[in-house]
Tab-separated table of C-alpha atoms in Angstrom:
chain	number	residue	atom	x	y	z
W	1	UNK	CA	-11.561	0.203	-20.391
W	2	UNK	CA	-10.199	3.003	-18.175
W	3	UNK	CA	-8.083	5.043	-20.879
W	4	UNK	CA	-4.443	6.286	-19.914
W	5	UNK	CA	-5.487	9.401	-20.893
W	6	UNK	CA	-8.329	9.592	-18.017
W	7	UNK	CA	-6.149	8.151	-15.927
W	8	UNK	CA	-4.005	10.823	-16.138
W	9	UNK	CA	-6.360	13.637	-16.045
W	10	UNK	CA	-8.151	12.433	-13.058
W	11	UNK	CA	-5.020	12.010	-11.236
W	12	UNK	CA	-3.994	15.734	-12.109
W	13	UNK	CA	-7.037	16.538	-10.017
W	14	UNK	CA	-5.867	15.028	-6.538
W	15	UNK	CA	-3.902	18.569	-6.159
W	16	UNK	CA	-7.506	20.270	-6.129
W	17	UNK	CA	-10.488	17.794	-5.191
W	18	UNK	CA	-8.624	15.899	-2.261
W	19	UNK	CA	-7.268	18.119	0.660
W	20	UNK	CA	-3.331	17.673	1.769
W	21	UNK	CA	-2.013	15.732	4.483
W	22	UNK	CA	-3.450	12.301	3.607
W	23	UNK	CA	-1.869	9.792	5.510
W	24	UNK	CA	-1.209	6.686	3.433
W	25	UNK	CA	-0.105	3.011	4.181
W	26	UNK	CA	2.095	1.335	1.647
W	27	UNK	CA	2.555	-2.683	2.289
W	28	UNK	CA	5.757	-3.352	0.579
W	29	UNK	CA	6.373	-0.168	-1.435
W	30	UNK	CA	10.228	-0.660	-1.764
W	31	UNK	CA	10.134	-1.831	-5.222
W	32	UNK	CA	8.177	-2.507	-8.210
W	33	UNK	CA	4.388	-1.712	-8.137
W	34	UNK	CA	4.200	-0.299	-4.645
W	35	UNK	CA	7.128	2.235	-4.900
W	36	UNK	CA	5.814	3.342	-8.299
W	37	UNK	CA	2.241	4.116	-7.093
W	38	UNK	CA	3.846	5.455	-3.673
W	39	UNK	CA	5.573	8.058	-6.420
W	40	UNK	CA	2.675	9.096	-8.372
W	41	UNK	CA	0.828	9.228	-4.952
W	42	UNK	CA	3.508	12.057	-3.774
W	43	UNK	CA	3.528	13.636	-7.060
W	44	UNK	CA	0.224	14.475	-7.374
W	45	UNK	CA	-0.641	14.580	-3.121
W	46	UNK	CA	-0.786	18.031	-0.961
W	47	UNK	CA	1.472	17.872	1.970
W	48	UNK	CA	0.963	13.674	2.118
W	49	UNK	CA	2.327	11.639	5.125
W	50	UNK	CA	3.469	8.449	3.705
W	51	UNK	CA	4.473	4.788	5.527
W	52	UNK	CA	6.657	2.049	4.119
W	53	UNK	CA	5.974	-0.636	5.383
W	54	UNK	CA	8.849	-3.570	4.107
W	55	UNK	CA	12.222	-5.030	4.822
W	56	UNK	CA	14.722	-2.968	2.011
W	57	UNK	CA	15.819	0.175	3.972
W	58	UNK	CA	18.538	0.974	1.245
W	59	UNK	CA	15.411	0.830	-1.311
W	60	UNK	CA	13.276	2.645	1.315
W	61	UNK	CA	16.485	5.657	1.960
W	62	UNK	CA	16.191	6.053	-1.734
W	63	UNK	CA	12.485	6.386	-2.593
W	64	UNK	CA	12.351	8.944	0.445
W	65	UNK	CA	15.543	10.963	-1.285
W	66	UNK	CA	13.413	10.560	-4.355
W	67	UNK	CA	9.956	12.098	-3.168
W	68	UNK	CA	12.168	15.513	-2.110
W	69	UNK	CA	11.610	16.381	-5.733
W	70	UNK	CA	8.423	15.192	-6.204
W	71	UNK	CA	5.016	17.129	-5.524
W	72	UNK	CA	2.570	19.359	-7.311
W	73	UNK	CA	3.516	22.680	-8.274
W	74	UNK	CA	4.474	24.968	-5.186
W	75	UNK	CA	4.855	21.836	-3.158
W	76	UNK	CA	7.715	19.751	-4.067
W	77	UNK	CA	9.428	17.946	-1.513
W	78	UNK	CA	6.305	18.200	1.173
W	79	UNK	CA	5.634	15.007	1.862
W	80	UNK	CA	6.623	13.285	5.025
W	81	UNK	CA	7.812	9.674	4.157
W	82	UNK	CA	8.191	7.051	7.138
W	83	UNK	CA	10.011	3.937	6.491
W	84	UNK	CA	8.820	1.075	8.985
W	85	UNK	CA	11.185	-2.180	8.492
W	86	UNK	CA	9.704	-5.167	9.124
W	87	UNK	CA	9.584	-9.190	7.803
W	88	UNK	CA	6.191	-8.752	6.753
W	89	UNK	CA	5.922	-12.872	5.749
W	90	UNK	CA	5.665	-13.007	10.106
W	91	UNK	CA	2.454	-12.180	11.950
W	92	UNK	CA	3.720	-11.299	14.752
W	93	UNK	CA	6.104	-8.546	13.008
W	94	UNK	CA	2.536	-7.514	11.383
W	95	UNK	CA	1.138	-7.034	14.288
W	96	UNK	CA	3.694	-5.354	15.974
W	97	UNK	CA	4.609	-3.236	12.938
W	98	UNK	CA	0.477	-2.069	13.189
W	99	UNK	CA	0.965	-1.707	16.639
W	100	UNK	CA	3.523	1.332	15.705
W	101	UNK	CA	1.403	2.726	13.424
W	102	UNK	CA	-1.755	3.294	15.518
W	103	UNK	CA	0.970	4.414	18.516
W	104	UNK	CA	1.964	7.231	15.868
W	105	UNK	CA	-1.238	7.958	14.358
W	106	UNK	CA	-2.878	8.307	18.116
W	107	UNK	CA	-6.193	6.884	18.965
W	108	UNK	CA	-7.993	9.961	16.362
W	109	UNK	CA	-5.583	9.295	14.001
W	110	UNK	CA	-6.827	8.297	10.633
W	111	UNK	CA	-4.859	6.634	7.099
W	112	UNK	CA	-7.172	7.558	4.128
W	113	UNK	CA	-5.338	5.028	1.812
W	114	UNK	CA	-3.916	1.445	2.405
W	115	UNK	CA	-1.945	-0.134	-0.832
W	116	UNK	CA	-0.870	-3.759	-0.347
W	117	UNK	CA	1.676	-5.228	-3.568
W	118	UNK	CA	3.599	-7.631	-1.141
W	119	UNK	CA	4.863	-10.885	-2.345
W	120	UNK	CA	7.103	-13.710	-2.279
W	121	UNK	CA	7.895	-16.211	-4.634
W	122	UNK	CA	7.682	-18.579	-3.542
W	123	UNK	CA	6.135	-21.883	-5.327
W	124	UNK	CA	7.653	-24.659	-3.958
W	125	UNK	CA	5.072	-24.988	-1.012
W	126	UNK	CA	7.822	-24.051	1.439
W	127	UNK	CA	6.663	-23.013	5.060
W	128	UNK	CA	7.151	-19.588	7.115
W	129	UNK	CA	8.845	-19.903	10.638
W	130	UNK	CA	4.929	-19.738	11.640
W	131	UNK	CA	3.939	-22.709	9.703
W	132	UNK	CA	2.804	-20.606	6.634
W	133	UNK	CA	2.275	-21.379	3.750
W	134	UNK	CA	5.089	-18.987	2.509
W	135	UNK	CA	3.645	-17.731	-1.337
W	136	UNK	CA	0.634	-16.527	0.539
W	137	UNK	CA	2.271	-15.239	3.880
W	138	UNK	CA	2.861	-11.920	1.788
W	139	UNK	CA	-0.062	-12.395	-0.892
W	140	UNK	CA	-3.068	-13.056	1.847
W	141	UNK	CA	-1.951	-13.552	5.335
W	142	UNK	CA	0.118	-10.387	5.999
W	143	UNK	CA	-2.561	-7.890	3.564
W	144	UNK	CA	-5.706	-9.488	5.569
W	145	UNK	CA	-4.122	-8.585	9.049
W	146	UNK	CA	-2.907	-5.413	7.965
W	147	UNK	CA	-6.113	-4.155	7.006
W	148	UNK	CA	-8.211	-5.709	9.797
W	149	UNK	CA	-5.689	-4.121	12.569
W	150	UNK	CA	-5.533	-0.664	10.766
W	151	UNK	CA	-9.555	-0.918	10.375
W	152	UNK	CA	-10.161	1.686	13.175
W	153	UNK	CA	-8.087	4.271	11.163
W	154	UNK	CA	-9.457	3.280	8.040
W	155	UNK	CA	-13.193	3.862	9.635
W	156	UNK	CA	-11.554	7.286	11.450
W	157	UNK	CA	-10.485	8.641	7.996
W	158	UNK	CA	-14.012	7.779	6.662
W	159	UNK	CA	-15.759	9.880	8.429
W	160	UNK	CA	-13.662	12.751	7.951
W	161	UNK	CA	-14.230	15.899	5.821
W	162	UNK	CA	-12.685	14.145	2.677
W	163	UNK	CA	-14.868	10.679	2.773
W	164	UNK	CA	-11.696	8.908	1.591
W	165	UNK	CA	-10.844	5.689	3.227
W	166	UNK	CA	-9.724	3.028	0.228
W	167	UNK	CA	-7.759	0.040	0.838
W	168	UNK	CA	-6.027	-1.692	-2.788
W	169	UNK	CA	-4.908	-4.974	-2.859
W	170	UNK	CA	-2.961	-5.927	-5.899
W	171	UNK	CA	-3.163	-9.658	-7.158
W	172	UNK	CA	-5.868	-11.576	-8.994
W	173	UNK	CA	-8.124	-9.376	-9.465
W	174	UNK	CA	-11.324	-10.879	-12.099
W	175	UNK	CA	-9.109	-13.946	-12.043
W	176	UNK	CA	-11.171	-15.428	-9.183
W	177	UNK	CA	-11.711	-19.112	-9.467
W	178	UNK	CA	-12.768	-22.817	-7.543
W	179	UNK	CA	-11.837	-22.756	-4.047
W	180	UNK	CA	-10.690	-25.979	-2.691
W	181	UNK	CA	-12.317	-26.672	0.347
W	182	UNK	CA	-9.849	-29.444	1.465
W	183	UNK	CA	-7.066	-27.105	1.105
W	184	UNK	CA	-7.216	-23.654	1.728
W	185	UNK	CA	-3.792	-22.967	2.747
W	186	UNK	CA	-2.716	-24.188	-0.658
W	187	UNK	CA	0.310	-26.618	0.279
W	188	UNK	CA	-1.345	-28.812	-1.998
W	189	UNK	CA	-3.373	-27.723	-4.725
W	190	UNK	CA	-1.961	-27.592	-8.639
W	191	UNK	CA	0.156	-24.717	-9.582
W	192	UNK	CA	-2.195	-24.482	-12.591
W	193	UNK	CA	-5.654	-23.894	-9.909
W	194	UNK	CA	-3.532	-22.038	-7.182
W	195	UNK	CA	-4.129	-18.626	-8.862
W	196	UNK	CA	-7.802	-18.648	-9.041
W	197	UNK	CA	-8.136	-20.375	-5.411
W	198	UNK	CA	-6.089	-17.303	-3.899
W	199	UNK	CA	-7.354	-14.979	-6.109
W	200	UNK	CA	-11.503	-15.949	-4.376
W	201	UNK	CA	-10.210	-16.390	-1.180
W	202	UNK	CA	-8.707	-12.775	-0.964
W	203	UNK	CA	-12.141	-11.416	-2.783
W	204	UNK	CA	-14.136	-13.284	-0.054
W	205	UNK	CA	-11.693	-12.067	2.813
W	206	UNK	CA	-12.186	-8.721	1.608
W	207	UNK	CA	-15.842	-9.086	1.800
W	208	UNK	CA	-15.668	-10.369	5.247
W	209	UNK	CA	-13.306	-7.172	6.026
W	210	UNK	CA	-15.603	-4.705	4.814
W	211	UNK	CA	-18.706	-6.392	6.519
W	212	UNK	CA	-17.127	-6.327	9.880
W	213	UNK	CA	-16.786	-2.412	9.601
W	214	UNK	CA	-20.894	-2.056	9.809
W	215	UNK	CA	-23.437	-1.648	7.040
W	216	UNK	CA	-22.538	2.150	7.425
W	217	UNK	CA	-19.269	2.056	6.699
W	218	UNK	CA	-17.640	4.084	3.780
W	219	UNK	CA	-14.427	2.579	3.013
W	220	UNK	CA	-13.708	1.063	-0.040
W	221	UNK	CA	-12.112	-2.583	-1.028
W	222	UNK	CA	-10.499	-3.015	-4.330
W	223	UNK	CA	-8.916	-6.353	-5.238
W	224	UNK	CA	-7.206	-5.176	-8.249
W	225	UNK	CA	-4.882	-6.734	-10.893
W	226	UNK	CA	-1.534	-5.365	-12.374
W	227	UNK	CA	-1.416	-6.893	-15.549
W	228	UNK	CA	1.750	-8.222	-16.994
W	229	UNK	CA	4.159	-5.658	-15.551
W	230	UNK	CA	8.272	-5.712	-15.012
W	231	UNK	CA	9.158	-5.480	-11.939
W	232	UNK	CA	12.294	-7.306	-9.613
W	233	UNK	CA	9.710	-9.750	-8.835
W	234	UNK	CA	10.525	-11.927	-11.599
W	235	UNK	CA	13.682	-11.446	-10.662
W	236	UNK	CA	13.756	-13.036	-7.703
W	237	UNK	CA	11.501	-16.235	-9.185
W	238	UNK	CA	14.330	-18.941	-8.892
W	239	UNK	CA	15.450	-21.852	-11.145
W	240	UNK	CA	13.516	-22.971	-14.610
W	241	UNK	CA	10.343	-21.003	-13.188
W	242	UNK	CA	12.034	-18.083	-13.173
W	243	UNK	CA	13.600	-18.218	-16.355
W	244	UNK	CA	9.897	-18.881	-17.975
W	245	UNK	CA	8.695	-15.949	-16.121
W	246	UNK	CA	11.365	-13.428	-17.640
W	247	UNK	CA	11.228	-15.066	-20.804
W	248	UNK	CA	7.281	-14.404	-20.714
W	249	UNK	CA	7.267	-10.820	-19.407
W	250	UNK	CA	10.218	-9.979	-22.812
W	251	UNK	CA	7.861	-12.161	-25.224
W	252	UNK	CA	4.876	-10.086	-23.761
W	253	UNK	CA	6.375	-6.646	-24.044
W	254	UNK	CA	7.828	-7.477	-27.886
W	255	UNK	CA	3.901	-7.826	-28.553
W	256	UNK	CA	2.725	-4.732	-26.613
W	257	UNK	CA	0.815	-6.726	-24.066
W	258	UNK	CA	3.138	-5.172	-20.913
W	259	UNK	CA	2.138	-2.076	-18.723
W	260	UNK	CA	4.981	-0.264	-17.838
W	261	UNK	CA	6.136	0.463	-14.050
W	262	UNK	CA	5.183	4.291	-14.479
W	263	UNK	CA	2.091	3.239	-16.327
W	264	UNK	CA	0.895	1.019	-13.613
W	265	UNK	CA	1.672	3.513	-10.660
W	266	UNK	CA	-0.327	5.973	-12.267
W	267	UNK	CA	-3.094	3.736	-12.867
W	268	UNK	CA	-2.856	2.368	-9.004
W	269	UNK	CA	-3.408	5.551	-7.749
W	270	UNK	CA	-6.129	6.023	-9.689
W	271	UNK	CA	-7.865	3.147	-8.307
W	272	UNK	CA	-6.963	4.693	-5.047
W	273	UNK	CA	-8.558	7.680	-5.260
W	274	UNK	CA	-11.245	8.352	-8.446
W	275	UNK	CA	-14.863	8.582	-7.116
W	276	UNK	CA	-15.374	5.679	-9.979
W	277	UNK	CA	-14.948	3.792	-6.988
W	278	UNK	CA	-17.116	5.365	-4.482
W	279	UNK	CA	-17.922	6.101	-2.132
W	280	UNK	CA	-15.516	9.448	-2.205
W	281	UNK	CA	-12.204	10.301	-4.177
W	282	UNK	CA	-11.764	12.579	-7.266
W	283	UNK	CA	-15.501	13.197	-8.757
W	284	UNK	CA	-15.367	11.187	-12.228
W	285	UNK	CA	-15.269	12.763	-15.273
W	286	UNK	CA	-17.865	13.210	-18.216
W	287	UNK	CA	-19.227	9.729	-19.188
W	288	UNK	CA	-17.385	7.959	-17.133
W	289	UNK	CA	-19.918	5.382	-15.471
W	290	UNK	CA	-19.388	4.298	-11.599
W	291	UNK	CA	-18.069	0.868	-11.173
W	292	UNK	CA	-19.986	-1.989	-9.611
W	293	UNK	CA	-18.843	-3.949	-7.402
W	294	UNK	CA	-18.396	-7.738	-6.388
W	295	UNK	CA	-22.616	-8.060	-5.396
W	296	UNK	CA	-23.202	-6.394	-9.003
W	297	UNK	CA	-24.894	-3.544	-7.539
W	298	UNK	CA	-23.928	-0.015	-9.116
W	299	UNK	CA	-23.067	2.646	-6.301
W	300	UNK	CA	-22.837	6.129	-5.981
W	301	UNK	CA	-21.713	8.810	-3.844
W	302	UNK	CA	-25.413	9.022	-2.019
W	303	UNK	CA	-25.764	5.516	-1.031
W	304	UNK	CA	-23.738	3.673	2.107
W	305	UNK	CA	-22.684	0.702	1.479
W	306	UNK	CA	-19.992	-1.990	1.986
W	307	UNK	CA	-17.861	-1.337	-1.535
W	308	UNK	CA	-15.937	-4.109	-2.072
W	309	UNK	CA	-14.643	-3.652	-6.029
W	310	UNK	CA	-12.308	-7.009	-8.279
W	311	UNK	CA	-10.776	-4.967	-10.965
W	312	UNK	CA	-8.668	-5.972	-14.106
W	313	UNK	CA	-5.969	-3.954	-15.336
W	314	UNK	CA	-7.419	-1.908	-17.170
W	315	UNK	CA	-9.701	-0.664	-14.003
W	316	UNK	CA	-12.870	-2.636	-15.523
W	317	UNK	CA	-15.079	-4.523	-12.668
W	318	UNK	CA	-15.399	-8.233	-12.710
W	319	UNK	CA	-17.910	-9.495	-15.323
W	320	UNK	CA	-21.189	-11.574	-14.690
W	321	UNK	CA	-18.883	-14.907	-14.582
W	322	UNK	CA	-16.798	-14.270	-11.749
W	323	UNK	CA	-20.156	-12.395	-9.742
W	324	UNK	CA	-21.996	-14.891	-10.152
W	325	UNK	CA	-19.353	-17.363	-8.913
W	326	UNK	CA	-19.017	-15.182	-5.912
W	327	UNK	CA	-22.961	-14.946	-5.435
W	328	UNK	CA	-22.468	-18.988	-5.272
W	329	UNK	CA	-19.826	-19.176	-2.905
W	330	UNK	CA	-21.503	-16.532	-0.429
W	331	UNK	CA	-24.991	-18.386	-0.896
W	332	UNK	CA	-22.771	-21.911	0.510
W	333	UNK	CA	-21.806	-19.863	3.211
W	334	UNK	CA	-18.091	-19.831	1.941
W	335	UNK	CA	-17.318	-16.173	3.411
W	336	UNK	CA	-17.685	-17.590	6.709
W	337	UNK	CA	-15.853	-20.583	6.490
W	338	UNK	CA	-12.868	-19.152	5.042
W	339	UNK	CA	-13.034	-16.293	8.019
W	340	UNK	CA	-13.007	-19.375	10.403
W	341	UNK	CA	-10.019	-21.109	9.051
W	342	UNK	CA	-8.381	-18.091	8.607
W	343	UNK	CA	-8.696	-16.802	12.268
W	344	UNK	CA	-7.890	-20.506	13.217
W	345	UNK	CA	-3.921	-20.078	11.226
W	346	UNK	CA	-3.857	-16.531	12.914
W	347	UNK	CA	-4.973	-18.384	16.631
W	348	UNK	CA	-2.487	-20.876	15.704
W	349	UNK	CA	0.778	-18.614	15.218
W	350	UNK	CA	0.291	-17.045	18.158
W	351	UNK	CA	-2.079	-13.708	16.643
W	352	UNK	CA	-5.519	-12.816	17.926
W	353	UNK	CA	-7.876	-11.240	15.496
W	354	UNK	CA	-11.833	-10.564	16.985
């Protein structure tokens, strides 16, 4: 387990290892998860350029009031915070919402970090304007086109002086499970297998992400998971669902098995930027072992590679159960059938991908 305590002290190191004006992406940072780690992120960050990306812009005027007092020493209230509103549960606002981005950013531009916490709850298999399946609209759809449209800026940043290009997806992370084939989409799989079959089809879309950069590439995929962690989420779970849910999380924290919202920003952006996960970031402490990642291979700084990392919430990598589930799937040639589908719902709604 990844202690608080390094957490912390590799986080106080961002201010001295990385150099300022990152540019970072944060996919629905208005509340919860994403505006916490967007915090800690300007806290500890040089001179950072920040995007929201989400639909709140009285959540959005506030966090960007909020990060005038935030900063390391001698640089509070540097960081440049852009608020982008969009419905990110449609494609075509994805796309165009990218579209902006890489406009701003120029064709040079770079974004060193991508962080993706969207979600809707949505569990009643109801359907997006686009046909979506609306639970994973912001959970897969929208977080897999995001990061395969900001790619070239991802690839730009990794070859920069810093090495830093990381992209975190928070969901399922080591909770990866059977895929059913007849269903992908998930309109009609059991709410008791859903969470495993999205949690290997992001994994495997991640995969497919990081293998379409080249075999040189040196950005890094993290599919990570929160834990049990408070945020308005819950909140907005309606009916008897969302009464269990609340009921859960105060059960949960009474026994001391809930991360709190500061907690878990801090521990985002450590999965965001420690070398732990190379290649690049903060160099890792004293004993502190590199991670491996979804093929079970061990890398470091020296090797290049396609680093695609599952994570639990304590920042552990998956164990030999879920790799070797994964080896299975990508042996059946699962990677590619999932890419297939997927770029036939994207081809469907009106959204090219190559």
């Amino acid at each position: 387990m990844v202690s608080l305590s390094e957490v912390h002290k590799s986080n106080a190191l961002i201010s001295t290892s990385l150099p300022p004006h990152f540019v970072s992406v944060f996919v629905g940072g208005t509340s919860g998860i994403g505006e916490s780690t967007l915090k800690a992120f300007a806290s500890h960050a040089i001179q950072p350029k920040i995007y929201i990306l989400g639909r709140n812009r009285t959540s959005a005027e506030r966090i960007i009031e909020e990060c005038e007092n935030l900063g390391p020493e001698g640089h509070q209230g540097e960081a440049e915070v852009i608020f982008l509103q969009a419905d990110l549960s449609s494609m075509k606002a994805v796309t165009g919402i990218c579209e902006d981005i890489k406009r701003r950013e120029g064709r040079e531009g770079k974004i060193n970090l991508l962080f993706l916490s969207t979600g809707t709850p949505s569990f009643d298999r109801s359907l997006t304007p686009e046909g979506l399946h609306a639970l994973l609209a912001t959970a897969y759809y929208d977080r897999t086109l995001i990061i395969h449209l900001l790619a070239p800026l991802l690839l730009n940043a990794s070859k920069s002086d810093s090495k830093l290009a990381r992209v975190v997806s928070v969901a399922g992370g080591c909770e990866e499970g059977v895929i059913d084939r007849s269903d992908f989409a998930a309109l009609k799989i059991s709410f008791a297998a859903i969470r495993g079959h999205i949690t290997t089809l992001t994994t495997l879309t991640l995969e497919t992400l990081a293998a379409s950069l080249g075999p040189d590439s040196n950005v890094t995929f993290i599919h990570a998971n929160p834990g049990l962690v408070r945020t308005p989420y819950q909140d907005r779970i309606a009916g008897a669902l969302g009464v269990f849910a609340r009921g859960l999380m105060w059960a949960k924290k009474l026994t001391g098995e809930t991360i709190g919202i500061e907690e878990s920003g801090e521990r985002h952006l450590y999965l965001l930027t420690s070398a732990r996960y190379a290649p690049g970031g903060v160099p890792i402490q004293n004993g502190t072992s590199p991670a491996k990642t979804t093929t079970g291979v061990c890398i470091n700084e020296t090797h290049k590679c396609r680093a695609v990392y599952s994570v639990d919430k304590a920042g552990e990598a998956a164990g030999e159960n879920v790799v070797s589930l994964l080896t299975k799937y990508r042996e059946e040639g699962l990677v590619e059938i999932v890419w297939a589908w997927l770029k036939g719902e994207y081809d469907r709604v009106g959204v090219e991908v190559a």
